[in-house]
Tab-separated table of C-alpha atoms in Angstrom:
chain	number	residue	atom	x	y	z
A	150	UNK	CA	-18.455	-1.973	-5.899
A	151	UNK	CA	-18.710	-1.243	-2.171
A	152	UNK	CA	-15.829	-0.456	0.141
A	153	UNK	CA	-13.921	-2.874	2.372
A	154	UNK	CA	-16.014	-1.853	5.354
A	155	UNK	CA	-19.299	-2.352	3.552
A	156	UNK	CA	-17.785	-5.719	2.644
A	157	UNK	CA	-18.381	-6.937	6.196
A	158	UNK	CA	-22.069	-7.102	5.346
A	159	UNK	CA	-21.783	-7.803	1.634
A	160	UNK	CA	-18.554	-9.925	1.603
A	161	UNK	CA	-17.072	-7.602	-0.995
A	162	UNK	CA	-13.301	-7.224	-0.828
A	163	UNK	CA	-11.967	-3.669	-0.723
A	164	UNK	CA	-9.121	-1.263	-0.067
A	165	UNK	CA	-8.250	2.203	1.091
A	166	UNK	CA	-6.120	5.186	0.368
A	167	UNK	CA	-6.107	8.350	2.442
A	168	UNK	CA	-5.286	11.859	1.155
A	169	UNK	CA	-3.365	14.284	3.297
A	170	UNK	CA	-5.272	16.553	5.644
A	171	UNK	CA	-4.834	20.162	4.531
A	172	UNK	CA	-2.148	19.287	1.974
A	173	UNK	CA	-2.450	19.657	-1.772
A	174	UNK	CA	-2.492	16.649	-4.059
A	175	UNK	CA	0.765	17.485	-5.774
A	176	UNK	CA	2.434	18.204	-2.434
A	177	UNK	CA	1.625	14.718	-1.151
A	178	UNK	CA	2.925	13.219	-4.381
A	179	UNK	CA	6.389	14.708	-3.889
A	180	UNK	CA	9.109	12.455	-2.499
A	181	UNK	CA	10.146	13.651	0.963
A	182	UNK	CA	13.341	15.673	1.043
A	183	UNK	CA	13.262	16.292	4.803
A	184	UNK	CA	13.604	13.152	6.889
A	185	UNK	CA	11.120	13.120	9.772
A	186	UNK	CA	10.709	10.577	12.542
A	187	UNK	CA	7.493	8.943	13.698
A	188	UNK	CA	7.181	6.807	16.816
A	189	UNK	CA	4.854	4.408	14.996
A	190	UNK	CA	6.798	4.067	11.739
A	191	UNK	CA	7.517	0.538	10.540
A	192	UNK	CA	5.992	-2.491	8.846
A	193	UNK	CA	3.107	-4.464	10.367
A	194	UNK	CA	1.185	-7.646	9.610
A	195	UNK	CA	-2.240	-8.609	10.895
A	196	UNK	CA	-5.964	-9.094	10.303
A	197	UNK	CA	-9.114	-7.121	9.657
A	198	UNK	CA	-12.201	-8.031	11.674
A	199	UNK	CA	-13.674	-9.592	8.512
A	200	UNK	CA	-10.704	-12.024	8.586
A	201	UNK	CA	-8.859	-10.440	5.659
A	202	UNK	CA	-5.058	-10.433	5.899
A	203	UNK	CA	-3.255	-7.083	5.997
A	204	UNK	CA	0.261	-5.799	5.442
A	205	UNK	CA	0.606	-2.281	6.842
A	206	UNK	CA	3.252	0.410	6.696
A	207	UNK	CA	3.634	3.704	8.547
A	208	UNK	CA	6.243	6.022	7.058
A	209	UNK	CA	8.561	8.476	8.790
A	210	UNK	CA	6.065	11.312	8.154
A	211	UNK	CA	3.083	9.314	9.522
A	212	UNK	CA	1.721	8.339	6.125
A	213	UNK	CA	-0.198	5.101	6.613
A	214	UNK	CA	-0.669	2.314	4.062
A	215	UNK	CA	-2.573	-0.917	4.566
A	216	UNK	CA	-2.718	-3.402	1.705
A	217	UNK	CA	-5.177	-6.182	2.399
A	218	UNK	CA	-6.587	-9.259	0.747
A	219	UNK	CA	-5.873	-12.961	1.030
A	220	UNK	CA	-2.838	-15.010	1.964
A	221	UNK	CA	-2.750	-18.177	-0.153
A	222	UNK	CA	0.138	-20.666	-0.218
A	223	UNK	CA	2.331	-18.017	1.384
A	224	UNK	CA	1.562	-15.399	-1.289
A	225	UNK	CA	-0.281	-12.200	-0.410
A	226	UNK	CA	-2.858	-11.295	-3.093
A	227	UNK	CA	-4.052	-7.686	-2.664
A	228	UNK	CA	-7.761	-6.861	-2.896
A	229	UNK	CA	-7.416	-3.290	-1.650
A	230	UNK	CA	-5.157	-0.841	0.155
A	231	UNK	CA	-5.336	2.024	2.628
A	232	UNK	CA	-3.330	5.187	2.722
A	233	UNK	CA	-3.673	7.882	5.346
A	234	UNK	CA	-1.828	11.012	6.310
A	235	UNK	CA	-2.038	10.361	10.019
A	236	UNK	CA	-0.846	11.890	13.249
A	237	UNK	CA	0.934	9.939	15.971
A	238	UNK	CA	0.940	11.243	19.542
A	239	UNK	CA	1.419	9.495	22.879
A	240	UNK	CA	0.306	6.080	21.672
A	241	UNK	CA	-2.570	7.375	19.540
A	242	UNK	CA	-2.609	7.367	15.725
A	243	UNK	CA	-5.451	9.120	13.886
A	244	UNK	CA	-6.399	10.319	10.404
A	245	UNK	CA	-9.576	12.108	9.352
A	246	UNK	CA	-9.751	11.864	5.553
A	247	UNK	CA	-9.212	8.209	4.711
A	248	UNK	CA	-10.119	6.978	1.246
A	249	UNK	CA	-11.027	3.345	0.776
A	250	UNK	CA	-10.399	1.843	-2.665
A	251	UNK	CA	-12.561	-1.151	-3.544
A	252	UNK	CA	-11.494	-3.982	-5.835
A	253	UNK	CA	-12.636	-1.954	-8.845
A	254	UNK	CA	-10.434	0.961	-7.712
A	255	UNK	CA	-13.326	3.205	-6.602
A	256	UNK	CA	-12.605	5.404	-3.571
A	257	UNK	CA	-14.699	5.730	-0.405
A	258	UNK	CA	-14.119	8.337	2.304
A	259	UNK	CA	-13.461	7.327	5.910
A	260	UNK	CA	-11.400	7.925	9.040
A	261	UNK	CA	-8.832	6.057	11.128
A	262	UNK	CA	-8.493	5.855	14.911
A	263	UNK	CA	-5.769	3.573	16.287
A	264	UNK	CA	-3.420	2.964	19.188
A	265	UNK	CA	0.162	1.778	19.030
A	266	UNK	CA	3.049	0.506	21.102
A	267	UNK	CA	6.208	1.718	19.376
A	268	UNK	CA	8.068	-1.142	17.738
A	269	UNK	CA	5.419	-3.661	18.768
A	270	UNK	CA	1.843	-3.281	17.495
A	271	UNK	CA	-0.781	-1.080	15.843
A	272	UNK	CA	-4.496	-1.730	16.423
A	273	UNK	CA	-7.495	0.348	15.514
A	274	UNK	CA	-10.736	1.131	13.729
A	275	UNK	CA	-11.662	2.435	10.291
A	276	UNK	CA	-15.047	4.155	9.945
A	277	UNK	CA	-16.913	4.900	6.716
A	278	UNK	CA	-20.320	6.442	7.265
A	279	UNK	CA	-22.243	4.064	9.510
A	280	UNK	CA	-19.899	1.126	8.840
A	281	UNK	CA	-16.933	0.148	10.996
A	282	UNK	CA	-14.132	-2.366	10.690
A	283	UNK	CA	-11.334	-3.057	13.177
A	284	UNK	CA	-7.791	-4.319	12.702
A	285	UNK	CA	-5.003	-5.766	14.817
A	286	UNK	CA	-1.360	-6.021	13.806
A	287	UNK	CA	2.145	-6.624	15.066
A	288	UNK	CA	5.501	-5.519	13.703
A	289	UNK	CA	6.781	-7.784	10.926
A	290	UNK	CA	9.658	-9.957	12.130
A	291	UNK	CA	13.002	-8.336	11.332
A	292	UNK	CA	14.127	-11.577	9.691
A	293	UNK	CA	11.424	-10.989	7.065
A	294	UNK	CA	11.328	-7.202	6.790
A	295	UNK	CA	13.742	-4.756	8.424
A	296	UNK	CA	12.167	-1.329	7.991
A	297	UNK	CA	15.334	0.347	9.268
A	298	UNK	CA	17.437	-0.892	6.343
A	299	UNK	CA	17.604	1.057	3.084
A	300	UNK	CA	15.606	-0.222	0.112
A	301	UNK	CA	17.668	-1.707	-2.729
A	302	UNK	CA	16.600	-2.364	-6.311
A	303	UNK	CA	18.981	-5.355	-6.283
A	304	UNK	CA	16.415	-7.144	-4.083
A	305	UNK	CA	13.615	-6.783	-6.645
A	306	UNK	CA	15.594	-6.691	-9.911
A	307	UNK	CA	14.221	-8.992	-12.601
A	308	UNK	CA	10.894	-10.485	-13.643
A	309	UNK	CA	7.775	-10.786	-11.506
A	310	UNK	CA	4.330	-12.292	-12.059
A	311	UNK	CA	1.899	-10.305	-9.922
A	312	UNK	CA	-1.889	-9.955	-9.637
A	313	UNK	CA	-3.971	-6.784	-9.468
A	314	UNK	CA	-6.919	-6.055	-7.154
A	315	UNK	CA	-9.235	-8.177	-9.307
A	316	UNK	CA	-6.831	-11.106	-9.543
A	317	UNK	CA	-5.709	-10.389	-13.120
A	318	UNK	CA	-2.107	-11.403	-13.888
A	319	UNK	CA	0.518	-8.691	-14.379
A	320	UNK	CA	3.942	-9.348	-15.912
A	321	UNK	CA	6.389	-6.842	-14.457
A	322	UNK	CA	10.135	-6.325	-14.785
A	323	UNK	CA	12.313	-4.160	-12.547
A	324	UNK	CA	15.764	-3.015	-13.664
A	325	UNK	CA	18.715	-2.342	-11.377
A	326	UNK	CA	18.181	1.330	-12.167
A	327	UNK	CA	14.629	1.096	-10.846
A	328	UNK	CA	12.973	1.225	-14.272
A	329	UNK	CA	9.704	-0.715	-14.540
A	330	UNK	CA	8.153	-2.260	-17.645
A	331	UNK	CA	4.874	-4.147	-17.326
A	332	UNK	CA	1.841	-5.492	-19.144
A	333	UNK	CA	-1.539	-6.925	-18.210
A	334	UNK	CA	-4.498	-7.884	-20.382
A	335	UNK	CA	-3.219	-5.918	-23.363
A	336	UNK	CA	-2.330	-2.859	-21.288
A	337	UNK	CA	1.335	-1.840	-21.344
A	338	UNK	CA	2.739	0.479	-18.690
A	339	UNK	CA	6.069	1.602	-17.302
A	340	UNK	CA	7.453	3.436	-14.314
A	341	UNK	CA	10.116	3.703	-11.637
A	342	UNK	CA	10.868	2.629	-8.108
A	343	UNK	CA	13.205	4.905	-6.151
A	344	UNK	CA	14.570	4.182	-2.653
A	345	UNK	CA	12.849	6.608	-0.302
A	346	UNK	CA	14.888	9.574	0.915
A	347	UNK	CA	14.314	8.537	4.539
A	348	UNK	CA	16.741	5.651	4.046
A	349	UNK	CA	14.074	3.147	5.141
A	350	UNK	CA	13.130	-0.050	3.297
A	351	UNK	CA	10.472	1.606	1.121
A	352	UNK	CA	10.405	2.655	-2.540
A	353	UNK	CA	8.639	5.698	-3.953
A	354	UNK	CA	6.651	4.447	-6.941
A	355	UNK	CA	5.485	6.043	-10.202
A	356	UNK	CA	3.525	4.159	-12.885
A	357	UNK	CA	2.631	5.598	-16.304
A	358	UNK	CA	-0.017	3.715	-18.274
A	359	UNK	CA	-0.145	3.448	-22.057
A	360	UNK	CA	-3.087	3.930	-24.389
A	361	UNK	CA	-6.326	1.919	-24.290
A	362	UNK	CA	-7.158	-0.745	-23.280
A	363	UNK	CA	-5.411	0.541	-20.145
A	364	UNK	CA	-8.055	1.690	-17.676
A	365	UNK	CA	-5.917	4.684	-16.741
A	366	UNK	CA	-4.798	5.372	-20.316
A	367	UNK	CA	-1.968	7.913	-20.544
A	368	UNK	CA	-2.126	8.682	-16.808
A	369	UNK	CA	0.589	8.546	-14.138
A	370	UNK	CA	-0.205	7.071	-10.716
A	371	UNK	CA	2.095	7.413	-7.721
A	372	UNK	CA	2.551	5.665	-4.392
A	373	UNK	CA	4.936	3.207	-2.734
A	374	UNK	CA	6.389	-0.278	-3.142
A	375	UNK	CA	7.859	-2.649	-0.561
A	376	UNK	CA	9.425	-6.090	-0.632
A	377	UNK	CA	9.922	-8.607	2.149
A	378	UNK	CA	10.550	-12.302	2.740
A	379	UNK	CA	7.366	-14.345	3.014
A	380	UNK	CA	7.051	-17.209	5.489
A	381	UNK	CA	7.802	-19.570	2.597
A	382	UNK	CA	11.231	-17.958	2.170
A	383	UNK	CA	10.251	-16.445	-1.180
A	384	UNK	CA	10.261	-12.676	-1.732
A	385	UNK	CA	6.966	-10.785	-1.752
A	386	UNK	CA	6.530	-7.567	-3.725
A	387	UNK	CA	3.654	-5.123	-3.084
A	388	UNK	CA	2.909	-1.919	-5.015
A	389	UNK	CA	0.125	0.630	-4.427
A	390	UNK	CA	-0.563	3.905	-6.248
A	391	UNK	CA	-3.295	6.470	-7.001
A	392	UNK	CA	-4.065	9.126	-9.570
A	393	UNK	CA	-3.401	12.784	-8.757
A	394	UNK	CA	-7.049	13.468	-7.875
A	395	UNK	CA	-7.059	10.426	-5.568
A	396	UNK	CA	-10.228	9.159	-7.165
A	397	UNK	CA	-8.774	5.843	-8.402
A	398	UNK	CA	-6.106	3.447	-7.239
A	399	UNK	CA	-4.204	0.310	-8.209
A	400	UNK	CA	-2.276	-2.308	-6.260
A	401	UNK	CA	-0.246	-5.341	-7.311
A	402	UNK	CA	1.334	-8.183	-5.379
A	403	UNK	CA	3.089	-11.509	-5.816
A	404	UNK	CA	5.909	-13.889	-4.873
A	405	UNK	CA	8.954	-15.223	-6.639
């Protein structure tokens, strides 16, 4: 399976996750205990140049996520996601070690070069080898997603029917305590969502998969989760996570 950028020529859907520049794997996995501030932090919505829809997030420490796929009947179905440990400075946002996860979860290395207007937009380019894709985005309306508010498990408590990167159904339940239980295609897994220490509307996510037939049998993947109101008025949930070596990734999304 080729990456999202190669997909411009091959029409293959894809996604991306970027590992931190100069930081160890386990260090990036840790939940932040020191609250930082980034001029570009916030939630964004937009398009890739191959017409795929994107929901993007820049965290307080300049970590960048972009989940992308298709928007159908108001529901965002993920086909990939990006994560980057970027650097924001004077309207420029860059990252040099982007990893792009395709629909099969395989990672491809790339880089990110973008510009931003704080609180307004984030536009840029992702490069993988000789392939390039561009994106444009604007801040999600505060009536749908207020990044400045704290995340609450009360907003996502209960049962969800989501889809993974390949469109396979996932039954997932979130408790008020943040505990997750889930199953998909005979694979049972569990985990937690924890409101991020920054106090923003983002959850730190950990997923632990059971035995076979789980693809990531007995492994724990970590990342983030967000929820927001879709244009339909229903609530959208998105989750994205990777293994500790950042060689494989998963993402799930759906409405209720």
